[in-house]
Amino acid sequence: MTAPAPLRAKPAEEIRPPEPGPARRIGAGLLDPQQLWRALPAALCKLNPLTLARSPVMFVTEIGAALTTVLAVAQPSVFGWLITVWLWLTVVFANLAEAVAESRGRAQADTLRGMRRQTVARRLVGGAEERVSAAELRRGDAVVVEAGELVPGDGDVIEGVASVDESAITGESAPVIRESGGDRCAVTGGTEVLSDRIVVRITQEPGASFLDRMISLVEGADRKKTPNELALNLLLVMMTFVFLVAVVTLQPMAVFSKDFMAAAHDTQALTADGVTGIVLVSLLVCLIPTTIGGLLSAIGIAGMDRLVQRNVLAMSGRAVEAAGDVNTLLLDKTGTITFGNRRAGALLPLGPVTGRRLADAALLSSLADETPEGRSIVAYAREKFALDRSARADAAWVPFSATTRMSGVDLPGGHRLRKGAATAVARWVRDNGGEVPAALDACVDQVSASGGTPLAVAEHTAEGPARLLGVVHLKDVVKPGLRERFAELRRMGIRTVMVTGDNPVTAKAIADEAGVDDFLAEATPEDKLALIRREQAGGKLVAMTGDGTNDAPALAQADVGVAMNTGTSAAKEAGNMVDLDSDPTKIIDIVEIGKQLLVTRGALTTFSLANDIAKYFAILPAMFGGVHSSLDAVNVMRLHSPTSAILSAVVFNALIIVALIPLALRGVRYRPGDADSLLTRNLWIYGVGGLILPFLAIKFIDLAVVQFIPGIRS
């Protein structure tokens, strides 16, 4: 009897713990100028007033640009046409920021569409197979997928175990194991089965596969404004209204003084009705918060895009924002902090047996064990003891059975090996004339007390009775690098809590090894929900990662629910984020991106408001200095004339949006720290910078305008 074929299809390398990459810092960077050019047609399409109405500030700017266009046509002048052109450019540049952000999503969506392949499904009907198009599959259908075939739709494995290539979804070339009866049963449509045969129950509705949802989300079609965006938009609308009222009241003042916003020698130039209207519109556009108004949408789109680049699919912008404010992080132990199944962690010989002898027997008796635990024993023995045993054609293999709770092999010459539950193996030893040493109970108790699972290994030879060789210690293996990353979360002010169904002894051992702040042992789904609700009742935002069906209620309740892509369909449906790499440490990147989104929005809002203040004090003294001599004293910039001052401010107002697009898309660099330090940093860098930059830039533009545009009156 030969070993089953699946044994040859799953080398030990496939079940080695993956090495996590170094912690990535989320920072700013440069933008490819070609992206701006490619996005220009989309930016022009967004000039549609119905589209632009979603951004009240830019909508007002477009109305102003349209008004100045009419006035410039009615009373042509170099000043009027220059203002008109730069006002339209202001609107286009704001649209350009959003268009560039959306173009990245469309590029990713096109890549995903290229992964789609027409798949023929082998649907099971009454025990027989029928071939149908994957598009004809319905929720609940069972399909057979064998090595070399594509999974026709999203679903759960209900029979068998196989190695699956998910590189089309995750970008990772290493295959993964998918098996029935656990939390590693979910498969995604379009992925390829590399070995063995599985039966999949379809869980998707037609046209609603995971890939379809990814395409829709990265394109931005499903993106809605978050509460923070809506609140900021409301603030911008109020500020726009205030400045609108303030600017409109300048017209009666101009009529009264007969010298509107100009020095005495500019009276006729700036009191013409057309020019007066252009000046009023220009002043309004310069004073309302056009910078943040033009970049606000791009910041939100870019935040979700950064998550997609890290193989995390966010179902909403609200989830990304919430990640930036998380206070408590709940992590499911199995499959999140530890690997999904217990693995061999040590071999404990009994009596005179050597470790290498025990490892050789454990390896041979596990070759027919298709469970993850059995495969881990094979991998451990090969790696730790450099053993090179493989299946033999002249051996009788005994696969693991839930009835016998053992696996093993009968070799030629009457040499038999068994590995399995301690009680089952002890009974086998007695049935074959052997005695069970008292040391076995002590060894089993030692392993159990540490939270592990003991498996006994025994042999029976033709020369004598059966005897026990030792114990295999199966343990929950903590994924490498977690302690360091949990320490980083602690520095961010985030409390980590491990949630597990294990007993308190086992839970404490794993918690100490992983470095979490707290743990909840013997937790039921109701216990997880209660813990999340208690934290939320205290005003905290809670994030939860999980992969099992029993995690689904908690994932749905949490403010940020991150489901592992390797988990069940129920978990992925319940969460508002899906980690395609199934790496629980990714939550740190998610939190950083969320915080970066909030920091970026806050920084650019600060910069925009400081800009408005600076433009106010830069322009008004130059415009009113000739009317009110007291204002001339604060005209420290000594701009050339009111017309050049207005034009310079409008030009700066447009160009600063373009200059800030790379920062809006890549985000302000986030560094862990408390709220006070972040606020102080924002105020010093973006507040003070927003005050100083307009003075310098407007003065430089003013000099250039006077030098190169003779049509501007001096």
XYZ file of C-alpha atoms in Angstrom:
714
model
C 0.000 0.000 0.000
C 1.387 3.393 -0.958
C 1.017 6.735 0.709
C -1.900 8.878 -0.434
C -1.196 11.252 -3.330
C -1.853 14.435 -1.336
C 1.254 13.740 0.712
C 3.407 14.416 -2.313
C 1.581 17.621 -3.134
C 2.246 19.414 0.131
C 5.942 19.825 0.860
C 6.934 20.907 4.321
C 7.913 24.347 3.080
C 4.250 25.233 2.562
C 3.476 25.117 6.259
C 6.456 26.993 7.588
C 5.593 30.188 9.429
C 5.819 33.166 7.067
C 8.367 35.746 8.008
C 6.731 39.152 8.408
C 8.257 42.105 6.662
C 9.669 45.065 8.552
C 7.259 47.636 9.892
C 6.564 50.123 7.147
C 6.525 53.817 7.819
C 3.693 55.671 6.165
C 5.089 58.841 4.637
C 4.847 61.445 1.943
C 6.456 61.265 -1.453
C 6.595 62.740 -4.939
C 3.959 62.493 -7.629
C 4.689 61.460 -11.198
C 3.894 64.587 -13.278
C 2.538 62.332 -16.039
C -0.286 61.366 -13.698
C -1.463 64.974 -13.737
C -1.465 65.051 -17.522
C -3.294 61.716 -17.837
C -5.932 62.846 -15.325
C -6.536 66.220 -17.047
C -9.433 65.021 -19.296
C -11.261 63.653 -16.248
C -10.651 66.931 -14.413
C -12.229 68.865 -17.308
C -15.243 66.539 -17.271
C -15.752 67.389 -13.598
C -16.458 71.019 -14.556
C -20.074 69.914 -14.918
C -21.909 72.009 -12.289
C -23.990 68.999 -11.217
C -20.769 67.128 -10.422
C -19.036 70.073 -8.794
C -22.027 70.832 -6.546
C -20.749 68.089 -4.201
C -17.921 70.491 -3.260
C -19.611 73.762 -2.207
C -16.401 75.798 -2.105
C -15.338 74.857 -5.620
C -18.927 75.243 -6.839
C -18.865 78.879 -5.663
C -15.470 79.295 -7.365
C -16.886 77.948 -10.645
C -19.844 80.337 -10.447
C -17.367 83.166 -9.873
C -15.284 82.075 -12.859
C -18.397 81.977 -15.040
C -19.374 85.470 -13.862
C -15.942 86.948 -14.581
C -16.057 85.333 -18.023
C -19.276 87.213 -18.804
C -17.842 90.466 -17.432
C -14.589 90.056 -19.356
C -16.522 89.516 -22.590
C -18.716 92.546 -21.902
C -15.798 94.834 -21.006
C -12.572 93.287 -22.313
C -9.327 94.049 -20.492
C -6.032 92.310 -19.877
C -6.762 92.297 -16.159
C -10.243 90.840 -16.634
C -9.139 88.029 -18.933
C -6.153 87.087 -16.772
C -8.354 86.861 -13.682
C -10.896 84.789 -15.611
C -8.291 82.324 -16.875
C -6.765 81.815 -13.434
C -10.153 81.357 -11.772
C -11.000 78.598 -14.238
C -7.564 77.071 -13.639
C -8.305 77.114 -9.894
C -11.391 74.962 -10.493
C -9.556 72.648 -12.913
C -6.633 72.198 -10.504
C -9.029 71.270 -7.688
C -10.726 68.743 -9.969
C -7.297 67.478 -10.990
C -6.483 66.448 -7.425
C -9.606 64.303 -7.240
C -9.121 62.958 -10.763
C -5.562 61.810 -10.040
C -6.740 60.024 -6.879
C -9.552 58.325 -8.791
C -7.263 57.386 -11.681
C -5.161 55.265 -9.345
C -8.268 53.365 -8.320
C -9.306 52.872 -11.945
C -5.839 51.546 -12.806
C -6.097 49.009 -9.991
C -9.610 48.098 -11.137
C -8.380 47.500 -14.689
C -5.704 45.201 -13.298
C -8.330 43.261 -11.361
C -10.562 43.022 -14.422
C -7.635 41.495 -16.290
C -7.632 38.689 -13.732
C -11.159 37.652 -14.650
C -11.329 34.521 -16.735
C -14.356 32.717 -18.057
C -14.578 29.623 -15.876
C -16.492 26.418 -16.429
C -17.833 25.024 -13.173
C -18.409 21.354 -12.345
C -21.651 21.616 -10.400
C -22.853 18.681 -8.319
C -26.495 17.765 -8.888
C -27.835 14.636 -7.237
C -24.360 13.179 -6.848
C -23.509 13.678 -10.529
C -21.461 16.419 -12.150
C -22.679 18.851 -14.792
C -20.588 21.484 -16.524
C -22.023 24.993 -16.451
C -20.709 28.525 -16.836
C -19.552 30.126 -13.590
C -22.058 32.926 -14.252
C -24.897 30.401 -13.826
C -23.893 29.443 -10.293
C -26.203 30.399 -7.443
C -25.699 30.652 -3.701
C -25.719 27.169 -2.182
C -24.490 25.320 -5.278
C -21.746 22.740 -4.702
C -18.918 22.536 -7.242
C -15.922 20.254 -7.644
C -12.508 21.801 -8.246
C -9.374 19.747 -8.902
C -5.695 20.500 -9.417
C -5.106 22.908 -12.305
C -8.656 24.295 -12.270
C -9.917 27.746 -11.241
C -12.327 28.196 -8.375
C -15.492 29.367 -10.213
C -16.848 31.573 -7.412
C -16.495 32.679 -3.812
C -17.365 29.930 -1.365
C -16.391 27.599 1.474
C -14.645 24.245 1.180
C -17.039 21.571 2.446
C -14.985 18.532 1.473
C -11.279 17.867 1.017
C -8.075 19.834 1.408
C -5.986 21.484 -1.301
C -3.153 23.875 -2.003
C -4.469 27.073 -3.631
C -2.662 29.808 -5.555
C -4.191 33.148 -4.473
C -1.614 35.370 -6.164
C -4.310 36.881 -8.394
C -5.899 38.382 -5.283
C -3.081 38.847 -2.777
C -0.075 39.232 -5.053
C 1.774 36.580 -3.036
C 3.216 33.660 -4.988
C 3.340 31.210 -2.057
C 0.392 28.760 -2.135
C -1.947 28.406 0.836
C -3.831 25.468 2.274
C -7.624 25.468 2.181
C -9.542 22.699 3.964
C -13.023 21.867 5.134
C -14.258 21.979 8.689
C -12.280 24.957 10.018
C -11.534 28.629 9.704
C -9.369 28.063 6.609
C -12.232 27.024 4.396
C -12.946 30.201 2.391
C -11.846 30.334 -1.253
C -12.106 33.224 -3.684
C -13.371 33.030 -7.236
C -10.592 33.220 -9.808
C -7.931 31.555 -7.644
C -6.300 28.330 -8.849
C -6.223 24.951 -7.118
C -2.701 23.537 -7.336
C -3.207 20.087 -5.839
C -5.826 17.595 -4.737
C -9.606 17.839 -5.010
C -12.050 19.982 -3.059
C -15.789 20.524 -3.069
C -16.839 24.162 -2.666
C -20.227 25.495 -1.644
C -20.852 28.817 -3.415
C -21.679 31.700 -1.046
C -21.934 34.603 -3.509
C -24.847 35.918 -5.485
C -24.420 36.246 -9.272
C -22.284 39.251 -10.171
C -21.395 39.929 -6.525
C -18.119 38.084 -6.148
C -15.309 39.306 -3.957
C -13.436 40.389 -7.080
C -16.459 42.349 -8.324
C -16.734 44.158 -5.003
C -13.016 44.939 -5.035
C -13.310 46.477 -8.507
C -16.288 48.587 -7.487
C -14.655 49.823 -4.317
C -11.230 50.695 -5.702
C -12.917 52.603 -8.548
C -14.582 54.737 -5.909
C -18.089 54.012 -7.169
C -19.266 53.036 -3.692
C -17.386 55.742 -1.823
C -19.547 57.975 0.350
C -18.472 61.011 2.331
C -17.570 60.204 5.909
C -19.048 62.067 8.902
C -15.802 63.992 9.355
C -15.822 65.028 5.704
C -19.455 66.133 5.965
C -18.696 68.149 9.113
C -15.690 69.811 7.469
C -17.730 70.527 4.348
C -20.352 72.218 6.524
C -17.633 74.351 8.130
C -16.321 75.342 4.695
C -19.835 76.268 3.543
C -20.318 78.491 6.592
C -16.964 80.198 6.053
C -17.780 80.710 2.367
C -21.104 82.314 3.308
C -19.418 84.619 5.838
C -16.832 85.794 3.295
C -19.522 86.159 0.638
C -21.460 88.550 2.880
C -18.264 90.419 3.777
C -17.208 90.891 0.141
C -20.662 91.952 -1.050
C -20.719 94.732 1.556
C -17.592 96.226 0.005
C -19.577 97.469 -3.012
C -21.558 100.141 -1.080
C -18.302 101.219 0.506
C -16.756 101.584 -2.949
C -19.629 103.712 -4.207
C -19.502 105.882 -1.100
C -15.767 106.501 -1.372
C -15.838 106.773 -5.193
C -12.477 105.072 -5.081
C -13.061 101.355 -4.777
C -10.131 99.478 -3.275
C -7.523 101.484 -5.090
C -5.110 104.338 -4.904
C -6.228 107.679 -6.277
C -4.578 107.231 -9.665
C -6.441 103.915 -10.189
C -9.924 105.377 -9.716
C -11.222 105.009 -13.234
C -9.638 101.610 -13.763
C -11.269 99.962 -10.800
C -14.614 101.741 -10.588
C -15.889 100.461 -13.912
C -18.794 98.102 -13.280
C -17.192 95.141 -15.026
C -13.852 95.513 -13.281
C -15.564 96.030 -9.929
C -17.398 92.727 -10.331
C -14.193 90.926 -11.314
C -12.398 92.376 -8.296
C -15.177 91.324 -5.937
C -15.199 87.755 -7.298
C -11.398 87.576 -7.131
C -11.378 88.770 -3.544
C -14.053 86.225 -2.584
C -12.198 83.306 -4.189
C -8.962 84.310 -2.491
C -10.558 84.535 0.944
C -12.734 81.391 0.991
C -10.914 78.128 1.881
C -10.376 76.941 -1.700
C -7.181 75.024 -0.852
C -8.751 72.478 1.485
C -12.017 72.625 -0.478
C -10.177 71.489 -3.587
C -8.148 68.784 -1.875
C -10.650 67.359 0.620
C -12.100 64.677 -1.648
C -8.650 63.631 -2.905
C -7.431 63.122 0.677
C -10.256 60.679 1.415
C -9.860 58.752 -1.841
C -6.090 58.537 -1.346
C -6.559 57.099 2.161
C -8.557 54.153 0.832
C -6.103 53.809 -2.049
C -3.167 53.480 0.365
C -4.984 50.622 2.082
C -5.554 48.856 -1.245
C -1.850 49.200 -2.020
C -1.199 47.270 1.190
C -3.696 44.553 0.212
C -6.400 45.756 2.598
C -9.864 46.305 1.184
C -11.827 48.943 3.103
C -15.569 48.760 2.614
C -16.009 52.451 3.478
C -14.082 55.636 4.137
C -15.716 55.737 7.584
C -13.753 52.609 8.545
C -10.468 54.212 7.472
C -11.197 57.285 9.577
C -12.245 55.189 12.568
C -8.958 53.281 12.341
C -7.144 56.526 13.009
C -8.971 56.987 16.329
C -8.879 53.389 17.627
C -8.264 53.040 21.373
C -8.700 49.284 21.882
C -7.711 46.426 19.607
C -9.206 42.955 20.068
C -7.375 40.070 18.412
C -8.635 36.546 18.051
C -5.922 34.147 19.152
C -6.245 31.253 16.715
C -5.192 32.221 13.222
C -4.510 35.809 14.218
C -1.956 35.865 17.023
C -1.076 32.207 16.524
C -1.099 30.073 13.412
C -4.447 28.446 12.692
C -3.559 24.989 13.996
C -1.272 23.794 16.737
C 2.177 22.837 15.553
C 4.931 20.616 16.798
C 7.087 22.628 19.172
C 9.185 20.028 20.989
C 9.937 16.300 21.215
C 10.207 14.775 24.707
C 11.942 11.327 24.705
C 11.142 8.770 27.439
C 13.869 6.673 29.075
C 16.946 5.846 27.001
C 15.397 6.947 23.679
C 17.374 9.681 21.883
C 15.761 12.764 20.417
C 16.761 11.761 16.886
C 15.256 8.289 17.312
C 11.991 9.811 18.540
C 11.987 12.349 15.681
C 12.465 9.605 13.079
C 9.591 7.557 14.513
C 7.335 10.604 14.804
C 8.056 11.590 11.193
C 7.348 8.139 9.748
C 4.173 7.679 11.779
C 2.916 11.097 10.660
C 3.450 10.755 6.904
C -0.074 9.352 6.525
C -1.575 11.996 8.808
C -3.188 14.631 6.576
C -4.167 16.912 9.455
C -2.260 20.198 9.848
C -0.863 18.888 13.134
C 0.489 15.790 11.417
C 2.084 17.822 8.642
C 3.675 20.096 11.234
C 5.339 17.085 12.920
C 6.826 16.042 9.575
C 8.103 19.571 8.969
C 9.513 19.887 12.510
C 11.410 16.578 12.354
C 12.867 17.382 8.953
C 13.921 20.882 9.936
C 15.268 20.255 13.453
C 16.909 16.884 12.871
C 17.709 17.093 9.137
C 15.812 13.850 8.476
C 15.062 12.906 4.880
C 12.380 10.263 5.208
C 9.707 9.922 2.528
C 6.819 7.602 1.731
C 7.880 4.013 0.891
C 6.089 1.797 -1.592
C 6.684 -1.343 0.531
C 5.031 0.114 3.637
C 1.436 -0.179 4.839
C 0.279 3.310 5.785
C -2.271 3.908 8.512
C -3.969 7.311 7.982
C -5.188 9.313 10.936
C -8.729 8.518 11.968
C -11.013 10.260 14.421
C -12.082 6.788 15.568
C -8.644 5.417 16.411
C -7.126 8.878 17.093
C -3.846 7.523 15.710
C -1.824 7.391 12.521
C 1.153 5.226 11.706
C 2.948 2.858 9.385
C 3.690 -0.874 9.216
C 7.182 -1.383 7.789
C 8.622 -4.637 6.409
C 10.004 -7.037 9.031
C 7.199 -6.522 11.534
C 8.282 -2.992 12.555
C 5.218 -0.912 13.388
C 5.000 2.749 14.469
C 2.049 4.655 15.919
C 1.494 8.310 16.861
C -1.626 9.852 18.351
C -3.541 10.759 21.498
C -1.711 9.590 24.625
C -4.567 7.384 25.855
C -5.047 5.748 22.441
C -1.333 5.036 21.979
C -1.033 3.728 25.570
C -3.884 1.313 24.875
C -2.153 0.161 21.657
C 1.053 -0.491 23.593
C -0.776 -2.608 26.176
C -2.631 -4.524 23.462
C 0.730 -5.428 21.948
C 2.286 -6.748 25.156
C 4.028 -3.598 26.327
C 3.941 -1.604 29.543
C 3.189 2.081 29.939
C 5.832 3.822 32.082
C 4.762 6.223 34.825
C 6.920 8.873 33.143
C 4.301 9.142 30.379
C 1.666 10.574 32.722
C 4.155 13.077 34.131
C 5.193 14.174 30.639
C 1.582 14.465 29.463
C 0.664 16.534 32.536
C 3.644 18.815 31.949
C 2.624 19.514 28.348
C -1.044 20.006 29.266
C -0.200 22.392 32.116
C 1.700 24.617 29.686
C -1.354 24.847 27.462
C -0.091 22.400 24.840
C -1.439 19.170 23.385
C 0.552 15.955 24.043
C 0.781 13.215 21.397
C 2.476 9.914 22.229
C 4.755 7.963 19.869
C 5.272 4.185 20.177
C 6.802 1.306 18.258
C 6.420 -2.462 18.086
C 9.114 -4.677 16.640
C 9.292 -8.414 15.975
C 11.954 -8.760 18.681
C 9.747 -7.773 21.596
C 6.654 -6.070 22.973
C 5.528 -2.569 22.069
C 7.092 0.363 23.900
C 6.583 4.097 24.234
C 9.296 6.285 22.691
C 8.213 9.748 23.813
C 5.797 12.637 23.513
C 5.307 15.273 20.833
C 4.443 18.694 22.275
C 1.923 20.452 20.026
C 1.623 24.116 20.871
C 0.058 27.302 19.651
C 2.860 28.988 17.749
C 2.837 32.773 18.035
C 3.517 34.412 14.715
C 6.998 35.929 14.687
C 7.466 39.656 15.206
C 4.208 40.239 17.071
C 5.744 41.295 20.394
C 7.618 44.158 18.743
C 4.597 45.298 16.791
C 2.319 45.191 19.841
C 4.867 47.366 21.624
C 4.534 49.822 18.740
C 0.755 49.832 19.156
C 1.246 50.556 22.854
C 3.327 53.605 21.942
C 0.427 54.755 19.781
C -1.833 54.600 22.836
C -3.703 51.485 21.689
C -4.554 48.744 24.190
C -4.373 45.198 22.807
C -6.615 42.409 24.094
C -6.318 38.760 23.017
C -9.637 36.922 22.849
C -9.660 33.121 22.977
C -11.782 30.153 23.931
C -8.835 28.502 25.690
C -8.617 28.068 29.443
C -6.997 30.901 31.457
C -3.697 29.005 31.901
C -3.201 28.532 28.161
C -4.465 32.022 27.416
C -2.017 33.633 29.856
C 0.921 31.710 28.408
C 0.095 32.825 24.864
C -0.624 36.402 25.968
C 2.721 36.663 27.758
C 4.586 35.254 24.774
C 2.828 37.544 22.274
C 3.134 40.661 24.442
C -0.524 41.759 24.461
C -1.793 44.033 27.234
C -4.698 41.845 28.365
C -6.624 38.696 27.452
C -10.127 37.280 27.653
C -10.142 33.501 28.194
C -12.923 30.964 27.585
C -14.632 33.611 25.498
C -17.901 32.885 23.749
C -19.213 35.042 20.876
C -21.465 36.712 23.455
C -18.453 37.494 25.660
C -16.656 39.160 22.741
C -19.697 41.272 21.972
C -20.071 42.280 25.616
C -16.402 43.316 25.818
C -16.667 45.453 22.685
C -19.854 47.109 23.918
C -18.287 47.880 27.304
C -15.343 49.565 25.617
C -17.636 51.510 23.292
C -19.867 52.559 26.199
C -16.762 54.140 27.717
C -16.333 56.335 24.645
C -13.617 54.215 23.015
C -13.333 53.105 19.410
C -12.690 49.387 19.077
C -10.956 47.456 16.318
C -11.289 43.700 16.002
C -9.432 41.215 13.839
C -10.669 37.700 13.297
C -11.150 34.946 10.785
C -13.757 32.513 12.104
C -17.518 32.319 11.918
C -17.614 32.766 15.688
C -15.825 36.111 15.213
C -18.499 37.481 12.861
C -20.755 39.121 15.516
C -17.787 40.892 17.100
C -16.445 41.997 13.709
C -19.840 43.504 12.899
C -20.090 45.309 16.262
C -16.555 46.737 16.242
C -15.925 50.200 14.824
C -13.175 48.678 12.673
C -13.648 44.992 11.859
C -10.697 43.509 9.960
C -11.423 40.028 8.625
C -8.641 37.753 7.423
C -9.007 36.704 3.790
C -8.133 33.133 4.803
C -11.129 33.104 7.135
C -14.727 32.126 6.605
C -17.143 33.931 4.330
C -19.220 34.921 7.373
C -16.237 36.746 8.894
C -15.477 38.599 5.656
C -19.091 39.651 5.252
C -19.260 40.954 8.839
C -16.074 43.046 8.801
C -15.714 46.471 7.194
C -12.172 45.658 6.064
C -10.625 42.522 4.591
C -6.893 41.845 4.854
C -5.984 39.973 1.676
C -2.636 38.884 3.162
C -4.301 37.521 6.327
C -1.592 39.127 8.429
C -2.936 40.312 11.815
C 0.026 42.641 12.250
C -1.359 44.568 9.247
C -3.691 46.259 11.721
C -0.733 48.469 12.644
C -0.465 49.684 9.046
C -4.240 50.170 8.974
C -4.130 52.284 12.129
C -1.187 54.301 10.777
C -2.983 54.959 7.487
C -6.119 55.980 9.387
C -4.134 58.326 11.600
C -2.265 59.619 8.569
C -5.565 60.386 6.853
C -6.748 62.417 9.845
C -3.375 64.136 10.249
C -3.240 64.994 6.541
C -6.723 66.460 6.577
C -5.960 68.437 9.733
C -2.616 69.678 8.404
C -4.004 70.875 5.081
C -7.021 72.448 6.775
C -4.664 74.336 9.070
C -2.550 75.377 6.088
C -5.614 76.492 4.122
C -7.026 78.638 6.935
C -3.607 80.176 7.604
C -3.373 80.900 3.870
C -6.666 82.743 3.967
C -5.499 84.903 6.864
C -2.228 85.676 5.089
C -3.971 86.550 1.803
C -6.364 88.800 3.692
C -3.555 90.849 5.228
C -1.514 90.778 2.022
C -4.224 92.023 -0.351
C -6.488 94.379 1.565
C -3.806 96.911 2.615
C -2.662 97.170 -1.006
C -6.237 97.594 -2.233
C -7.426 100.110 0.386
C -4.194 101.947 1.110
C -5.042 104.784 -1.250
C -8.482 105.261 0.315
C -7.590 104.981 3.974
C -4.099 106.193 4.714
C -4.018 104.261 7.994
C -4.148 101.001 6.024
C -1.096 102.010 4.034
C 0.976 101.610 7.186
C 0.245 97.863 7.283
C 1.001 97.398 3.587
C 4.355 95.910 4.501
C 4.640 93.947 1.265
C 4.495 97.097 -0.866
C 2.756 95.341 -3.714
C 2.973 97.306 -6.955
C -0.707 98.212 -7.348
C -4.175 96.974 -6.400
C -4.596 95.250 -9.766
C -1.264 93.429 -9.527
C -2.025 92.483 -5.902
C -5.364 90.935 -6.845
C -3.949 89.058 -9.845
C -0.958 87.794 -7.813
C -3.255 86.467 -5.088
C -5.492 84.680 -7.618
C -2.469 83.090 -9.330
C -1.066 81.920 -5.985
C -4.488 80.586 -4.970
C -4.550 78.350 -8.054
C -0.931 77.188 -8.007
C -0.901 76.224 -4.322
C -3.567 73.567 -5.003
C -1.344 71.920 -7.628
C 1.658 72.147 -5.322
C -0.221 70.339 -2.552
C -1.646 67.487 -4.674
C 1.349 65.154 -3.998
C 1.016 65.771 -0.257
C -2.732 65.148 -0.338
C -2.296 61.868 -2.229
C 0.680 60.468 -0.330
C -0.295 61.914 3.043
C 1.524 63.784 5.766
C 4.079 61.581 7.505
C 2.651 60.134 10.708
C 4.814 59.663 13.770
C 3.493 58.042 16.960
C 2.792 60.600 19.649
C 0.058 62.134 21.765
C -2.564 64.554 20.447
C -0.843 67.603 21.946
C 2.436 66.933 20.147
C 0.631 66.309 16.842
C -1.348 69.541 17.209
C 1.783 71.515 18.077
C 3.607 70.072 15.077
C 0.691 70.922 12.781
C 0.504 74.485 14.026
C 4.231 75.137 13.723
C 4.743 73.511 10.326
C 1.447 74.016 8.497
C 0.039 76.941 10.489
C 3.118 79.145 10.534
C 4.112 77.901 7.082
C 0.644 78.752 5.788
C 1.035 82.275 7.129
C 4.516 82.948 5.738
C 4.352 81.265 2.317
C 1.580 83.463 0.799
C 3.445 86.676 1.665
C 6.596 85.450 -0.074
C 4.834 83.877 -3.045
C 2.434 86.779 -3.682
C 5.302 89.288 -3.547
C 7.333 87.200 -6.029
C 4.334 86.815 -8.371
C 3.613 90.540 -8.087
C 7.144 91.350 -9.270
C 6.787 88.901 -12.170
C 3.355 90.250 -13.151
C 4.582 93.841 -13.336
C 7.719 92.795 -15.211
C 6.116 90.570 -17.866
C 2.519 91.829 -18.261
C 2.518 95.428 -19.458
C -1.276 95.490 -19.620
C -1.524 95.597 -15.831
C -1.719 99.268 -14.849
C 0.918 100.639 -12.598
